[in-house]
């Protein structure tokens, strides 16, 4: 694995620059795996498919100089500051799921070698003593996978809560308490300083292998950076919709569907949330559903033969249909199962005793047909 070294500058580089480095390396350096570590000023980064107004306290961020940017990868909203270490990893693994799981285990193993009891957990987390210290996200371009994670070293947890929740002191105090119960800073788990940790992680993963970006490389990075820093990419346009649906699914995350209908026919569809996008959402999924009647049967037919998990990580067609239409309707009971118990003498006697003594039974509340 080769370490990517960025030329030093007196200018303060923001989040879009480092995301642009990732993409440039992924598109132009294809003969090895690449890795680099970076840090930013206080910044909130949105997942690619999240709505800004649902995730952050924009007013607070603007008033306190906290930058707001968006990344190309999926997943949830993240707060980063000088106390966070950002790891970027670029690989040629064909399977995004394999690369994702492999990378999380790789980071956990490196931390273990440094005396930190780190473990991979959940769908994208690294934990120490059951508390989260890192979350990971990824996206794919043809032939390459880009993975990155935020590693908490000595992050300001109170500022994190202020940026992603309403600016209310009571909520903030509760939020910080809740966050501290679920996450921890690595500085509480190791005697290594932040700079020592950076040097050790780099040595463990890359040894002496290094590639310095040239002036030509930096020009290419700058072109990509302009896109990632643009208001259109960061803020985008709020989706038009007639129907709004929301579902949280284990292993997938939260998905919000904004469906634009005309005469009960799907004209457009937008999916937001903290899910992980693997395939081409527009061409492979949304394109199939335009001009399809908005009912379970028609949508299911349109999706026939499509592997949903190749577009959104761990999503199934059944779960997607549940997002749009809820649970499948229950089948009607067959006539032979519909019996009248009210005319049964034993049932009547038993019911009288239960009512006399004011008893509660699961048979009664569950309307069990075998009460007699």
Coordinates of C-alpha atoms in Angstrom, one line a residue:
X1 CA 0.0 0.0 0.0
X2 CA 1.3 3.5 -0.9
X3 CA 0.9 6.6 1.2
X4 CA -0.3 9.7 -0.7
X5 CA 1.6 12.8 0.4
X6 CA 0.1 16.2 -0.4
X7 CA 2.5 19.2 -1.0
X8 CA 2.6 21.6 2.0
X9 CA 1.0 25.0 1.7
X10 CA 0.3 28.0 3.9
X11 CA -3.4 27.9 2.8
X12 CA -6.0 26.2 4.9
X13 CA -7.4 23.3 3.0
X14 CA -11.1 22.4 3.5
X15 CA -13.0 19.1 3.2
X16 CA -13.6 19.3 -0.6
X17 CA -9.9 19.3 -1.2
X18 CA -9.3 16.0 0.5
X19 CA -12.3 14.4 -1.1
X20 CA -11.0 15.6 -4.4
X21 CA -7.6 14.0 -3.7
X22 CA -9.4 10.7 -3.1
X23 CA -11.3 10.8 -6.4
X24 CA -8.3 12.0 -8.4
X25 CA -6.1 9.2 -7.0
X26 CA -8.9 6.7 -7.6
X27 CA -9.2 7.8 -11.3
X28 CA -5.5 8.2 -12.1
X29 CA -3.4 6.0 -9.9
X30 CA -4.4 2.4 -10.6
X31 CA -1.4 0.3 -10.0
X32 CA -1.6 0.0 -6.2
X33 CA -3.7 0.5 -3.1
X34 CA -3.4 4.0 -1.6
X35 CA -3.9 5.6 1.8
X36 CA -3.5 9.0 3.5
X37 CA -4.5 10.7 6.7
X38 CA -5.8 14.3 7.0
X39 CA -7.6 16.7 9.3
X40 CA -9.9 19.7 8.9
X41 CA -11.2 22.6 10.9
X42 CA -14.6 22.2 12.5
X43 CA -16.9 20.8 9.8
X44 CA -20.2 19.0 9.4
X45 CA -20.1 16.6 6.4
X46 CA -23.4 15.3 5.1
X47 CA -23.8 11.9 3.5
X48 CA -24.5 12.1 -0.3
X49 CA -28.2 11.3 0.0
X50 CA -29.1 13.3 3.1
X51 CA -31.3 16.4 3.3
X52 CA -29.4 19.2 5.1
X53 CA -32.4 20.6 7.0
X54 CA -33.0 17.1 8.5
X55 CA -29.5 16.6 9.8
X56 CA -27.8 19.8 11.1
X57 CA -28.3 23.1 13.0
X58 CA -27.4 25.3 10.0
X59 CA -27.8 28.5 11.9
X60 CA -25.5 27.5 14.7
X61 CA -22.9 26.3 12.2
X62 CA -23.0 29.5 10.3
X63 CA -22.8 31.6 13.5
X64 CA -19.8 29.7 14.9
X65 CA -17.7 29.2 11.7
X66 CA -18.4 25.5 11.4
X67 CA -18.1 24.6 7.7
X68 CA -20.9 22.6 5.9
X69 CA -19.9 20.2 3.1
X70 CA -21.2 17.0 1.5
X71 CA -19.3 13.9 0.6
X72 CA -19.9 11.6 -2.3
X73 CA -20.3 8.5 -0.2
X74 CA -23.4 7.5 1.6
X75 CA -24.0 7.0 5.3
X76 CA -24.9 9.5 8.1
X77 CA -24.0 13.0 9.1
X78 CA -20.5 13.4 10.7
X79 CA -18.9 16.2 12.7
X80 CA -15.1 16.6 12.4
X81 CA -12.6 18.9 13.9
X82 CA -8.9 19.1 14.7
X83 CA -9.5 16.2 17.2
X84 CA -10.5 13.8 14.4
X85 CA -8.3 11.9 12.1
X86 CA -9.6 11.2 8.6
X87 CA -8.4 8.0 6.9
X88 CA -8.8 7.6 3.1
X89 CA -8.2 4.3 1.3
X90 CA -8.5 3.6 -2.4
X91 CA -8.5 0.0 -3.7
X92 CA -9.3 -2.0 -6.8
X93 CA -11.4 -4.6 -5.0
X94 CA -14.2 -5.6 -7.3
X95 CA -16.7 -6.2 -4.5
X96 CA -17.6 -3.0 -2.6
X97 CA -19.0 -5.1 0.3
X98 CA -15.8 -7.1 0.5
X99 CA -13.6 -4.0 0.3
X100 CA -15.7 -2.3 3.0
X101 CA -15.6 -5.1 5.5
X102 CA -11.9 -5.7 4.8
X103 CA -11.0 -2.1 5.4
X104 CA -12.9 -1.9 8.7
X105 CA -11.1 -5.0 9.9
X106 CA -7.8 -3.6 8.6
X107 CA -8.1 -0.4 10.7
X108 CA -9.2 -2.3 13.7
X109 CA -6.2 -4.6 13.4
X110 CA -3.8 -1.7 13.1
X111 CA -5.3 -0.1 16.3
X112 CA -5.0 -3.5 18.1
X113 CA -1.3 -3.6 17.2
X114 CA -0.9 -0.3 18.8
X115 CA -2.3 -1.6 22.1
X116 CA -5.9 -0.4 21.5
X117 CA -8.7 -3.0 22.0
X118 CA -10.5 -2.0 18.8
X119 CA -13.2 -4.2 17.1
X120 CA -15.3 -3.9 14.0
X121 CA -19.0 -3.6 14.9
X122 CA -22.4 -3.0 13.3
X123 CA -22.5 -2.1 9.6
X124 CA -19.7 0.4 9.5
X125 CA -18.3 1.1 13.0
X126 CA -15.1 0.5 15.0
X127 CA -15.5 0.3 18.7
X128 CA -13.4 0.2 21.9
X129 CA -14.9 -1.3 25.0
X130 CA -18.3 -1.2 23.2
X131 CA -18.1 2.5 22.4
X132 CA -17.8 3.8 18.9
X133 CA -14.5 5.5 17.9
X134 CA -14.9 5.4 14.1
X135 CA -17.5 5.2 11.4
X136 CA -16.8 4.3 7.8
X137 CA -18.4 5.2 4.4
X138 CA -17.5 4.5 0.8
X139 CA -18.5 4.9 -2.8
X140 CA -17.4 3.3 -6.1
X141 CA -16.3 4.5 -9.5
X142 CA -15.6 2.1 -12.3
X143 CA -12.9 -0.3 -11.3
X144 CA -12.1 1.4 -7.9
X145 CA -13.6 1.7 -4.5
X146 CA -13.0 4.8 -2.2
X147 CA -13.4 4.3 1.5
X148 CA -12.9 6.8 4.3
X149 CA -13.6 7.0 8.0
X150 CA -13.5 9.5 10.8
X151 CA -11.5 8.4 13.8
X152 CA -12.3 10.3 17.1
X153 CA -9.1 11.1 19.0
X154 CA -10.0 14.1 21.1
X155 CA -13.1 15.5 19.4
X156 CA -15.2 18.2 21.1
X157 CA -18.4 16.2 21.7
X158 CA -20.4 19.1 23.0
X159 CA -19.7 21.0 19.7
X160 CA -20.7 17.9 17.8
X161 CA -24.1 17.9 19.5
X162 CA -24.6 21.6 19.0
X163 CA -24.0 21.2 15.3
X164 CA -26.4 18.3 14.7
X165 CA -29.3 19.1 17.1
X166 CA -31.4 22.2 17.9
X167 CA -29.5 24.8 19.9
X168 CA -31.3 24.2 23.1
X169 CA -29.2 23.9 26.3
X170 CA -31.4 21.1 27.8
X171 CA -31.3 19.1 24.6
X172 CA -27.5 19.7 24.3
X173 CA -26.8 18.5 27.8
X174 CA -28.9 15.4 27.2
X175 CA -27.3 14.9 23.8
X176 CA -23.8 15.1 25.1
X177 CA -24.6 12.6 27.8
X178 CA -26.1 10.3 25.2
X179 CA -23.2 10.7 22.9
X180 CA -20.7 9.9 25.7
X181 CA -22.6 6.7 26.4
X182 CA -22.2 5.6 22.8
X183 CA -18.9 7.0 21.7
X184 CA -15.4 7.6 23.1
X185 CA -12.3 9.5 22.1
X186 CA -9.2 7.4 21.5
X187 CA -7.1 9.7 23.7
X188 CA -8.9 7.9 26.6
X189 CA -7.8 4.5 25.4
X190 CA -4.1 5.1 24.6
X191 CA -1.0 7.0 25.8
X192 CA 0.0 7.8 22.2
X193 CA -0.3 11.4 21.2
X194 CA -2.3 12.2 18.1
X195 CA 0.9 12.8 16.0
X196 CA 2.4 9.5 17.3
X197 CA -0.8 7.7 16.3
X198 CA -0.6 9.2 12.8
X199 CA 3.0 8.1 12.4
X200 CA 2.3 4.6 13.7
X201 CA -0.8 4.0 11.5
X202 CA 1.1 5.2 8.4
X203 CA 4.0 3.0 9.2
X204 CA 1.8 -0.1 9.9
X205 CA -0.1 0.3 6.6
X206 CA 2.4 1.7 4.1
X207 CA 5.9 1.3 5.5
X208 CA 8.2 3.5 3.4
X209 CA 6.0 3.5 0.3
X210 CA 5.0 7.1 -0.6
X211 CA 3.9 9.0 -3.6
X212 CA 4.0 12.8 -3.6
X213 CA 1.4 14.6 -5.7
X214 CA 2.9 16.6 -8.5
X215 CA 1.9 20.1 -9.8
X216 CA 0.0 18.3 -12.6
X217 CA -1.8 16.1 -10.0
X218 CA -2.7 19.2 -7.9
X219 CA -4.2 20.9 -11.0
X220 CA -6.4 17.9 -11.5
X221 CA -7.4 17.8 -7.9
X222 CA -8.4 21.5 -8.0
X223 CA -10.8 20.8 -10.9
X224 CA -12.6 18.1 -8.8
X225 CA -12.5 20.3 -5.7
X226 CA -14.5 23.0 -7.4
X227 CA -17.3 20.6 -7.9
X228 CA -17.3 19.3 -4.4
X229 CA -17.2 22.8 -2.9
X230 CA -20.0 24.2 -5.1
X231 CA -23.3 25.2 -3.6
X232 CA -25.1 22.9 -6.0
X233 CA -23.2 19.8 -4.7
X234 CA -23.5 20.8 -1.0
X235 CA -27.0 22.1 -0.9
X236 CA -28.6 20.7 -4.0
X237 CA -32.3 21.1 -4.7
X238 CA -35.0 19.8 -2.3
X239 CA -36.8 16.9 -4.0
X240 CA -40.3 17.4 -5.3
X241 CA -42.7 14.8 -4.0
X242 CA -46.3 13.9 -3.7
X243 CA -45.8 10.9 -1.3
X244 CA -43.2 10.7 1.5
X245 CA -42.2 7.3 3.0
X246 CA -39.6 6.5 5.6
X247 CA -38.1 3.2 6.9
X248 CA -35.2 2.1 9.0
X249 CA -33.9 -1.3 8.2
X250 CA -31.2 -3.2 10.1
X251 CA -28.0 -3.5 8.0
X252 CA -29.2 -0.9 5.5
X253 CA -29.9 2.3 7.5
X254 CA -32.6 4.9 7.2
X255 CA -34.2 5.5 3.8
X256 CA -36.6 8.3 2.9
X257 CA -38.5 8.0 -0.3
X258 CA -39.8 11.1 -2.0
X259 CA -42.2 10.0 -4.8
X260 CA -43.5 12.5 -7.4
X261 CA -46.8 11.2 -8.8
X262 CA -49.1 12.2 -11.6
X263 CA -52.4 10.4 -12.0
X264 CA -51.0 7.7 -9.6
X265 CA -48.0 7.1 -11.9
X266 CA -44.4 7.6 -10.8
X267 CA -42.9 10.6 -12.5
X268 CA -39.8 10.7 -10.4
X269 CA -38.3 9.3 -7.2
X270 CA -35.6 10.5 -4.8
X271 CA -34.1 8.4 -2.0
X272 CA -32.4 10.2 0.8
X273 CA -31.0 8.8 4.1
X274 CA -27.8 7.3 5.6
X275 CA -27.8 4.2 3.5
X276 CA -24.7 3.1 1.5
X277 CA -24.9 3.5 -2.3
X278 CA -23.1 0.9 -4.3
X279 CA -24.5 1.0 -7.8
X280 CA -26.0 3.6 -10.1
X281 CA -29.2 4.7 -8.3
X282 CA -30.6 6.8 -11.2
X283 CA -30.0 4.4 -14.1
X284 CA -30.5 1.0 -12.4
X285 CA -33.4 1.7 -10.0
X286 CA -35.1 5.1 -10.5
X287 CA -35.0 4.7 -14.3
X288 CA -36.9 1.5 -14.0
X289 CA -39.7 3.0 -12.0
X290 CA -40.5 6.2 -13.9
X291 CA -43.9 5.9 -15.6
X292 CA -44.8 2.9 -13.5
X293 CA -48.2 2.9 -11.7
X294 CA -47.7 3.5 -8.0
X295 CA -48.9 0.2 -6.5
X296 CA -47.1 -2.8 -5.1
X297 CA -47.8 -5.2 -7.9
X298 CA -46.6 -2.8 -10.7
X299 CA -43.5 -1.7 -8.9
X300 CA -42.6 -5.4 -8.0
X301 CA -43.0 -6.3 -11.7
X302 CA -40.7 -3.4 -12.7
X303 CA -38.1 -4.6 -10.3
X304 CA -38.3 -8.2 -11.3
X305 CA -34.7 -9.6 -11.8
X306 CA -33.0 -6.7 -10.2
X307 CA -30.6 -7.3 -7.3
X308 CA -31.3 -4.4 -5.1
X309 CA -28.3 -5.1 -2.9
X310 CA -26.0 -4.3 -5.8
X311 CA -27.4 -0.7 -5.7
X312 CA -28.0 -0.1 -2.0
X313 CA -26.0 -2.1 0.4
X314 CA -28.0 -5.0 2.0
X315 CA -31.3 -3.8 0.6
X316 CA -33.8 -6.3 -0.7
X317 CA -36.7 -5.9 -3.1
X318 CA -39.1 -7.0 -0.3
X319 CA -37.7 -4.2 2.0
X320 CA -37.9 -1.6 -0.7
X321 CA -41.6 -2.5 -1.4
X322 CA -42.2 -2.3 2.3
X323 CA -40.7 1.2 2.3
X324 CA -43.1 2.4 -0.4
X325 CA -46.2 0.5 0.5
X326 CA -45.9 -0.8 4.1
X327 CA -46.4 -4.4 5.1
X328 CA -48.0 -6.8 2.5
X329 CA -51.8 -7.1 3.1
X330 CA -52.8 -10.1 5.2
X331 CA -54.4 -12.9 3.3
X332 CA -58.1 -13.5 4.2
X333 CA -58.7 -16.5 6.5
X334 CA -60.2 -19.5 4.6
X335 CA -63.9 -20.2 5.4
X336 CA -63.0 -23.5 7.2
X337 CA -60.9 -21.6 9.8
X338 CA -63.8 -19.2 10.6
X339 CA -65.7 -20.9 13.4
X340 CA -68.3 -19.5 15.7
X341 CA -67.3 -20.1 19.3
X342 CA -70.1 -18.0 20.9
X343 CA -72.6 -20.9 20.5
X344 CA -70.3 -23.4 22.3
X345 CA -71.6 -24.2 25.8
X346 CA -68.2 -24.7 27.3
X347 CA -67.0 -21.4 25.9
X348 CA -70.0 -19.6 27.3
X349 CA -69.4 -21.1 30.8
X350 CA -65.7 -20.3 30.7
X351 CA -66.4 -16.8 29.5
X352 CA -68.8 -16.2 32.4
X353 CA -66.2 -17.3 35.0
X354 CA -63.6 -15.1 33.5
X355 CA -65.8 -12.0 33.5
X356 CA -67.1 -12.8 37.0
X357 CA -63.5 -12.7 38.4
X358 CA -62.4 -9.9 36.1
X359 CA -59.6 -12.1 34.7
X360 CA -57.5 -11.2 31.6
X361 CA -56.3 -13.9 29.3
X362 CA -54.2 -14.0 26.1
X363 CA -56.9 -16.1 24.6
X364 CA -59.4 -13.3 24.9
X365 CA -57.1 -10.5 23.8
X366 CA -55.7 -12.6 21.0
X367 CA -59.2 -13.8 19.9
X368 CA -57.9 -17.4 19.8
X369 CA -60.3 -19.7 17.9
X370 CA -59.5 -22.6 20.3
X371 CA -60.8 -20.9 23.5
X372 CA -63.5 -23.6 23.8

